Coordinates of C-alpha atoms and ligand atoms in Angstrom, one line a residue:
M318 CA 143.5 -17.2 138.9
V319 CA 142.1 -14.5 137.3
S320 CA 138.9 -13.0 138.2
G321 CA 136.2 -11.7 135.5
K322 CA 135.0 -8.5 135.3
S323 CA 131.1 -7.8 136.9
S324 CA 128.8 -8.1 134.0
G325 CA 127.8 -4.8 135.7
K326 CA 124.1 -6.9 136.6
E327 CA 124.2 -7.5 140.0
I328 CA 124.2 -10.8 141.1
E329 CA 121.2 -11.2 143.7
K330 CA 122.2 -14.6 145.3
E331 CA 125.0 -16.4 144.6
R332 CA 124.9 -19.3 142.5
D333 CA 126.2 -22.8 142.5
R334 CA 129.6 -23.0 140.6
V335 CA 130.7 -25.4 138.0
V336 CA 134.4 -26.3 136.8
L337 CA 134.7 -26.6 133.3
A338 CA 137.4 -28.7 131.7
Y339 CA 138.0 -25.8 129.1
S340 CA 140.4 -26.0 125.8
G341 CA 139.3 -22.5 124.3
G342 CA 137.8 -25.1 121.4
L343 CA 134.7 -24.6 119.8
D344 CA 132.8 -26.6 122.5
T345 CA 134.0 -25.7 125.3
S346 CA 133.9 -21.7 124.6
V347 CA 130.3 -22.4 123.8
A348 CA 129.8 -24.4 126.8
I349 CA 130.5 -21.4 129.0
R350 CA 127.6 -19.2 128.0
W351 CA 125.3 -22.6 127.3
I352 CA 125.9 -23.7 131.0
Q353 CA 125.4 -20.3 132.4
E354 CA 121.9 -20.2 130.5
N355 CA 120.6 -23.8 131.1
Y356 CA 121.7 -24.9 134.0
G357 CA 122.1 -21.4 135.9
L358 CA 125.7 -22.0 137.3
D359 CA 128.8 -19.7 137.4
V360 CA 131.5 -21.1 135.5
I361 CA 135.3 -21.5 136.5
A362 CA 137.0 -22.7 133.2
V363 CA 140.6 -24.6 133.9
S364 CA 142.3 -25.3 130.8
I365 CA 145.0 -28.0 131.4
D366 CA 148.6 -28.2 130.1
V367 CA 149.6 -32.2 129.0
G368 CA 151.6 -30.5 126.1
Q369 CA 149.1 -30.1 124.0
P370 CA 149.9 -27.2 120.8
P371 CA 148.6 -24.2 122.2
S372 CA 146.3 -21.8 121.3
D373 CA 146.9 -18.7 119.2
D374 CA 145.4 -16.4 121.3
D375 CA 145.0 -16.2 125.1
V376 CA 142.5 -18.7 126.0
I377 CA 142.0 -17.4 129.5
A378 CA 141.3 -14.0 129.2
R379 CA 138.9 -15.3 126.2
A380 CA 136.8 -17.3 129.0
L381 CA 137.0 -14.6 131.0
R382 CA 135.5 -12.3 128.2
N383 CA 133.0 -14.8 126.9
G384 CA 131.7 -15.0 130.8
A385 CA 133.5 -17.8 133.1
I386 CA 133.7 -16.0 136.1
K387 CA 137.0 -17.5 136.9
A388 CA 139.9 -18.9 134.6
E389 CA 142.7 -20.6 135.0
L390 CA 145.4 -22.7 133.0
V391 CA 147.2 -25.3 135.0
D392 CA 151.0 -26.1 133.9
A393 CA 150.4 -29.7 134.7
K394 CA 153.2 -31.4 132.0
K395 CA 156.1 -32.4 134.7
E396 CA 153.3 -34.2 137.0
F397 CA 151.8 -35.5 133.8
V398 CA 155.3 -37.2 132.7
E399 CA 156.2 -38.0 136.0
E400 CA 153.4 -39.2 138.0
Y401 CA 151.3 -40.6 134.9
V402 CA 153.9 -41.4 131.9
W403 CA 156.6 -42.9 133.9
P404 CA 154.3 -45.1 135.8
S405 CA 152.9 -46.3 132.6
L406 CA 156.1 -46.3 130.6
K407 CA 157.7 -48.8 133.4
A408 CA 154.5 -51.3 133.0
N409 CA 155.0 -51.1 129.2
A410 CA 151.5 -50.1 129.0
M411 CA 149.6 -50.5 125.5
Y412 CA 146.2 -51.2 125.0
Q413 CA 145.7 -54.1 122.9
N414 CA 149.4 -54.3 122.6
V415 CA 149.5 -51.2 120.5
Y416 CA 148.2 -48.0 121.9
P417 CA 150.5 -46.6 124.3
L418 CA 147.1 -45.0 126.1
S419 CA 148.6 -41.4 125.6
T420 CA 145.1 -40.0 125.9
A421 CA 144.0 -42.0 128.6
V422 CA 146.8 -41.7 130.7
A423 CA 146.3 -37.9 131.1
R424 CA 142.8 -38.0 131.9
P425 CA 143.4 -39.0 135.8
L426 CA 145.5 -36.2 136.3
M427 CA 143.1 -33.6 134.3
V428 CA 140.5 -35.3 136.5
K429 CA 142.8 -34.6 139.7
K430 CA 143.3 -30.9 138.9
L431 CA 139.7 -30.2 138.0
V432 CA 138.4 -32.0 141.6
E433 CA 141.2 -29.5 143.4
V434 CA 140.0 -26.6 141.8
A435 CA 136.2 -27.1 142.3
E436 CA 137.4 -28.3 146.1
R437 CA 138.8 -25.3 146.6
E438 CA 136.4 -22.8 144.9
G439 CA 133.4 -24.6 146.5
A440 CA 131.8 -25.8 143.1
K441 CA 129.6 -28.8 143.3
Y442 CA 129.7 -29.6 139.7
I443 CA 132.3 -30.3 137.1
S444 CA 131.7 -30.1 133.6
H445 CA 133.7 -31.6 130.7
G446 CA 133.2 -31.6 126.6
C447 CA 132.8 -35.4 126.1
T448 CA 130.0 -37.3 124.3
A449 CA 128.1 -40.0 124.7
K450 CA 130.1 -42.7 122.8
G451 CA 133.8 -42.4 124.0
N452 CA 135.6 -43.5 126.5
D453 CA 136.6 -39.9 127.9
Q454 CA 133.3 -39.6 129.3
V455 CA 133.9 -42.6 131.5
R456 CA 137.3 -41.8 132.6
F457 CA 136.4 -38.6 133.5
D458 CA 133.0 -39.3 135.3
A459 CA 134.6 -42.8 137.1
G460 CA 137.4 -40.3 138.2
I461 CA 135.9 -37.7 139.5
V462 CA 133.3 -39.6 141.8
A463 CA 136.8 -41.5 142.9
L464 CA 138.0 -38.8 144.0
N465 CA 134.8 -36.8 145.4
P466 CA 131.8 -38.4 145.1
D467 CA 129.5 -35.5 146.3
L468 CA 130.4 -34.0 143.1
K469 CA 128.0 -34.2 140.5
V470 CA 129.1 -34.2 136.5
I471 CA 127.3 -32.1 133.5
A472 CA 128.1 -33.1 130.3
P473 CA 126.5 -30.9 127.7
M474 CA 127.2 -32.6 124.4
R475 CA 126.3 -35.9 126.1
E476 CA 123.3 -34.8 127.1
C477 CA 122.3 -32.1 124.5
P478 CA 124.5 -33.0 121.2
V479 CA 124.6 -30.2 119.0
T480 CA 126.6 -29.9 115.2
R481 CA 129.5 -28.0 114.5
E482 CA 127.2 -25.3 112.4
E483 CA 124.7 -24.9 115.7
E484 CA 127.2 -24.0 118.2
I485 CA 128.8 -21.5 115.5
E486 CA 125.8 -20.1 114.8
Y487 CA 124.7 -20.3 119.3
A488 CA 128.2 -18.7 119.3
K489 CA 127.5 -15.6 117.1
E490 CA 124.0 -15.0 118.6
N491 CA 125.4 -15.0 121.9
D492 CA 128.2 -12.7 121.2
I493 CA 130.4 -15.6 121.8
E494 CA 134.3 -15.0 121.0
I495 CA 135.4 -18.3 119.0
I496 CA 138.0 -19.1 117.3
V497 CA 137.2 -20.5 114.1
K498 CA 139.4 -22.6 112.6
K499 CA 139.5 -24.7 109.1
E500 CA 137.2 -27.3 109.9
S501 CA 139.4 -30.6 110.2
P502 CA 137.8 -33.1 109.5
F503 CA 139.0 -35.5 112.1
S504 CA 138.6 -35.2 116.2
R505 CA 142.3 -35.1 117.5
D506 CA 143.2 -35.0 121.3
E507 CA 147.2 -34.8 122.2
N508 CA 149.4 -34.5 124.5
L509 CA 153.2 -35.1 125.1
W510 CA 152.7 -38.8 125.2
G511 CA 151.0 -38.6 122.0
A512 CA 148.3 -38.0 119.5
S513 CA 145.0 -39.3 118.6
C514 CA 142.7 -38.9 115.5
E515 CA 139.4 -40.3 114.9
C516 CA 136.2 -40.0 112.9
G517 CA 135.8 -38.6 109.0
A518 CA 137.5 -40.9 106.5
L519 CA 139.1 -43.2 109.3
E520 CA 135.3 -44.2 110.0
D521 CA 135.9 -46.9 107.1
P522 CA 138.4 -49.3 108.6
W523 CA 139.3 -50.4 104.8
M524 CA 141.0 -46.9 103.8
E525 CA 144.3 -45.6 104.2
P526 CA 144.5 -43.0 106.5
P527 CA 144.9 -39.8 104.4
Q528 CA 147.9 -37.7 105.0
G529 CA 146.0 -35.0 107.0
V530 CA 145.8 -37.2 110.2
W531 CA 149.7 -37.1 110.7
K532 CA 151.1 -34.3 112.4
K533 CA 153.7 -35.0 114.7
T534 CA 155.3 -37.6 112.4
A535 CA 157.4 -37.5 108.3
D536 CA 155.9 -39.5 105.9
P537 CA 158.0 -42.8 106.4
E538 CA 158.7 -42.4 102.6
K539 CA 159.9 -39.1 102.5
A540 CA 161.9 -39.4 106.0
P541 CA 165.7 -39.2 105.8
D542 CA 167.9 -41.6 103.9
T543 CA 170.1 -42.1 106.4
P544 CA 169.4 -43.7 109.7
E545 CA 169.9 -42.2 112.8
Y546 CA 170.7 -43.5 116.1
V547 CA 169.5 -42.5 119.9
E548 CA 170.7 -43.6 123.3
I549 CA 168.4 -43.9 126.1
E550 CA 169.5 -43.9 129.7
F551 CA 167.3 -45.4 131.9
E552 CA 167.7 -45.5 136.1
N553 CA 165.3 -47.9 137.9
G554 CA 162.8 -48.0 134.5
V555 CA 162.6 -44.3 134.4
P556 CA 164.9 -42.4 131.1
V557 CA 167.0 -39.8 132.7
A558 CA 169.1 -39.0 129.7
L559 CA 169.1 -38.6 126.1
N560 CA 172.3 -39.4 123.9
G561 CA 174.1 -38.5 127.0
K562 CA 172.4 -35.6 127.9
K563 CA 170.6 -35.4 131.4
M564 CA 166.9 -34.4 130.9
D565 CA 164.2 -33.7 133.3
G566 CA 161.0 -36.1 131.9
V567 CA 159.0 -33.1 130.0
E568 CA 162.5 -32.1 127.8
L569 CA 163.2 -35.9 127.3
V570 CA 159.7 -36.8 125.7
A571 CA 159.7 -33.7 123.9
S572 CA 163.2 -34.2 122.3
L573 CA 162.6 -37.5 121.7
E574 CA 159.6 -36.9 120.0
R575 CA 161.4 -34.6 117.4
I576 CA 163.9 -36.7 116.4
A577 CA 161.9 -40.0 116.3
G578 CA 159.2 -38.0 114.3
K579 CA 161.1 -36.7 111.9
H580 CA 162.0 -40.5 111.1
G581 CA 158.2 -41.3 110.4
V582 CA 158.5 -43.5 114.0
G583 CA 155.3 -44.1 115.8
R584 CA 152.7 -44.2 113.6
I585 CA 149.8 -46.6 114.3
D586 CA 146.7 -47.7 112.3
H587 CA 144.1 -49.5 114.7
V588 CA 140.5 -50.7 115.3
E589 CA 140.1 -50.4 118.8
D590 CA 137.8 -51.8 121.1
R591 CA 136.0 -49.0 123.3
L592 CA 135.1 -49.8 126.9
I593 CA 131.6 -49.0 126.1
G594 CA 131.4 -52.0 123.8
I595 CA 131.9 -49.8 120.0
K596 CA 134.6 -51.0 117.7
S597 CA 136.2 -47.9 116.5
R598 CA 139.3 -47.1 113.7
E599 CA 141.7 -44.5 115.0
T600 CA 144.9 -43.7 114.6
Y601 CA 147.9 -42.4 117.0
E602 CA 151.3 -41.0 116.4
C603 CA 153.6 -42.0 119.7
P604 CA 157.0 -41.3 118.8
A605 CA 158.2 -40.8 122.0
A606 CA 156.2 -43.6 123.8
I607 CA 156.9 -46.4 120.8
T608 CA 160.7 -45.4 120.9
L609 CA 160.6 -45.6 124.9
I610 CA 158.4 -48.6 125.5
A611 CA 160.8 -50.6 123.0
A612 CA 164.2 -49.3 124.5
H613 CA 162.1 -49.9 128.4
R614 CA 161.4 -53.7 127.1
A615 CA 165.0 -54.5 125.8
L616 CA 166.7 -53.2 128.6
E617 CA 164.2 -55.5 130.9
G618 CA 165.3 -58.3 128.8
L619 CA 168.6 -58.0 129.5
V620 CA 168.7 -57.4 133.5
L621 CA 165.5 -59.1 134.7
S622 CA 164.7 -63.1 134.9
R623 CA 162.4 -65.1 132.6
D624 CA 160.0 -65.2 135.4
V625 CA 160.2 -62.2 135.9
I626 CA 159.8 -60.8 132.3
E627 CA 156.9 -63.2 131.9
Y628 CA 154.7 -62.9 134.7
K629 CA 155.2 -59.1 134.5
R630 CA 153.6 -59.0 131.3
G631 CA 150.6 -60.7 132.6
I632 CA 150.5 -57.6 134.9
E633 CA 151.3 -55.1 132.3
Q634 CA 148.3 -55.9 130.4
K635 CA 145.8 -55.3 133.2
V636 CA 147.4 -52.1 134.0
S637 CA 146.9 -51.2 130.3
Q638 CA 143.6 -52.1 130.9
I639 CA 142.8 -50.1 134.0
I640 CA 144.3 -47.5 132.6
Y641 CA 142.0 -47.7 129.4
D642 CA 139.2 -48.2 131.3
G643 CA 139.2 -45.5 133.6
L644 CA 139.9 -47.0 136.8
W645 CA 143.2 -45.2 137.8
F646 CA 142.0 -44.0 141.2
D647 CA 140.7 -47.4 142.1
S648 CA 142.7 -49.7 144.7
L649 CA 143.8 -52.7 141.9
R650 CA 146.7 -50.0 140.0
P651 CA 148.6 -49.3 143.0
A652 CA 148.8 -52.4 144.0
L653 CA 149.9 -53.6 140.7
M654 CA 152.3 -51.0 140.4
A655 CA 153.8 -51.9 143.3
F656 CA 154.9 -55.3 141.9
V657 CA 155.9 -53.3 138.9
D658 CA 158.1 -50.7 140.8
E659 CA 159.9 -53.7 142.5
T660 CA 160.7 -55.3 139.4
Q661 CA 162.1 -51.8 138.2
K662 CA 165.1 -51.9 141.1
V663 CA 167.2 -53.0 138.5
V664 CA 166.1 -51.4 135.5
S665 CA 169.1 -49.1 135.2
G666 CA 171.2 -48.8 131.8
T667 CA 171.5 -47.9 128.3
V668 CA 169.6 -48.5 125.0
R669 CA 170.8 -48.0 121.7
V670 CA 167.9 -47.6 119.0
K671 CA 168.5 -47.2 115.7
L672 CA 165.4 -44.8 113.8
Y673 CA 164.7 -45.0 110.0
K674 CA 162.0 -44.4 107.6
G675 CA 159.1 -45.6 110.1
N676 CA 161.0 -48.0 111.7
Y677 CA 162.4 -48.7 115.5
T678 CA 165.0 -51.2 116.1
V679 CA 166.7 -51.6 119.5
V680 CA 170.6 -52.2 118.5
G681 CA 171.8 -52.2 121.6
R682 CA 171.9 -52.1 125.4
K683 CA 174.1 -52.3 128.2
S684 CA 173.7 -52.1 132.4
E685 CA 175.2 -52.7 135.4
N686 CA 172.6 -55.4 136.3
S687 CA 173.0 -56.8 133.1
L688 CA 172.4 -61.3 133.3
Y689 CA 173.9 -61.3 130.3
D690 CA 177.2 -63.8 131.3
M691 CA 179.3 -63.8 127.5
G692 CA 181.3 -67.4 129.3
L693 CA 177.9 -68.9 129.1
S694 CA 176.7 -67.4 125.5
T695 CA 179.7 -67.7 123.7
Y696 CA 180.1 -70.4 120.8
S697 CA 183.4 -69.1 120.9
E698 CA 186.4 -69.2 123.2
G699 CA 186.2 -68.3 126.8
D700 CA 183.2 -70.5 127.0
T701 CA 182.5 -71.1 130.9
F702 CA 179.5 -73.7 130.3
D703 CA 179.8 -77.4 131.3
H704 CA 178.5 -79.1 128.6
T705 CA 178.1 -82.3 130.2
S706 CA 175.5 -80.6 132.5
A707 CA 172.8 -80.2 129.5
I708 CA 172.4 -84.2 129.2
G709 CA 171.1 -84.8 132.6
F710 CA 169.0 -81.4 132.7
I711 CA 167.2 -82.5 129.8
Y712 CA 167.0 -86.1 130.7
C713 CA 164.7 -84.8 133.7
W714 CA 162.9 -82.0 131.6
G715 CA 161.7 -84.8 129.1
L716 CA 161.2 -87.5 132.0
P717 CA 157.6 -86.5 132.6
G718 CA 156.8 -87.0 128.4
R719 CA 159.2 -90.5 127.8
T720 CA 157.1 -91.5 130.6
A721 CA 153.9 -90.7 129.6
A722 CA 155.0 -92.1 125.9
N723 CA 155.6 -95.6 127.2
V724 CA 152.5 -95.8 129.4
R725 CA 150.5 -95.1 125.8
R726 CA 153.1 -97.7 123.7
K727 CA 152.2 -100.2 126.7
Q728 CA 148.2 -99.4 126.6
S729 CA 148.2 -99.7 122.6
K730 CA 150.0 -103.5 123.1
K731 CA 147.5 -104.8 125.3
Ligands
LIG2075 N1 140.5 -43.9 121.6 C1 141.4 -43.4 122.3 C2 141.0 -43.9 123.9 O1 140.0 -44.1 124.0 C3 141.7 -41.9 121.9 C4 140.5 -40.6 122.4 C5 140.6 -39.8 121.7 N2 140.0 -38.6 122.2 C6 139.6 -38.0 121.2 N3 139.0 -36.7 120.9 N4 140.0 -37.9 119.7 O2 141.9 -43.4 124.7

């Protein structure tokens, strides 16, 4: 943690403190001063690195120059992948079967880090830049009170929404250093597991997403003309190697994102149901997440029984909803994850995926725990299946239907 220089004015009495979730962007840079002036609080700026693209400048130094009494950068990439992304991959978590929850699953980790700093620094407040219409405000607010019910939340953009122009004006008037980038018509959120994009032209669900929304993936039409194969090795449901090379989670996700993104894999265009009841059109780019979930599911298909796979589907949907709804810290998630973890004890093996012009196709899978028995499945030589056993089985399987049909027939003749 770096401490800010005294402004010269002696502070008469110690002010209460607020921990601000700070990105270095326009909103949170302006928020440092805004909160000081309008809430009379000292601001501790905390920037949490979950793999978003870094700023061109030193955002921590700039937070201090802009008046934060302390500023801190937390590298949470490893924890993000190991404690949040991997559990959600084990549950094949996808909201409404399409969105791999890349933004949603990072929020509880951010909450945890903000609460840790607040407790260490004796702050009574946490502040975030969410507006009143999204899911993220729910995830922050509900997560914070679930970890520490004494903390209070300040959300300036929800309490007093301002336009981008007004923020720039306020920054000028108050000598706040901001990096004014070319205005993006979209609202973006990005981390190692994927990128989300909303607003602007996307608000018309009939409009094809303009090229400007895509940053992590090549246009599938311009992607390489030759397919590329990747081999992903899993141990107990967790990816441990890519193309035969052992890697830690952060490196594996980042490497796979580059490869799959180059082939235009992982673009999602979705009209989504937000928790607060609004339908919203969003695009996502999740090349690594989409490829890993497909590979993981394929491996599960090889090593898990039909019953477990089917029962797990229901659990997966519930886990996805919990993550989306901001209830990570509630007691149902760990209980469901205990079920998921139990199933993952046999999910070890290798999956081969073919990437080609926006498509990802699982083309091979192998495992020491494979339940696939060549003798039973083959239609060629080496068949070990007792063909006579099918007749008795089907007689019993069809017996309730046969019985009911006989009863109906008798009744119709009366
Ligand atoms: N709709 C997604 C979710 O709730 C993504 C939100 C992205 N946030 C943003 N500021 N663009 O998880």
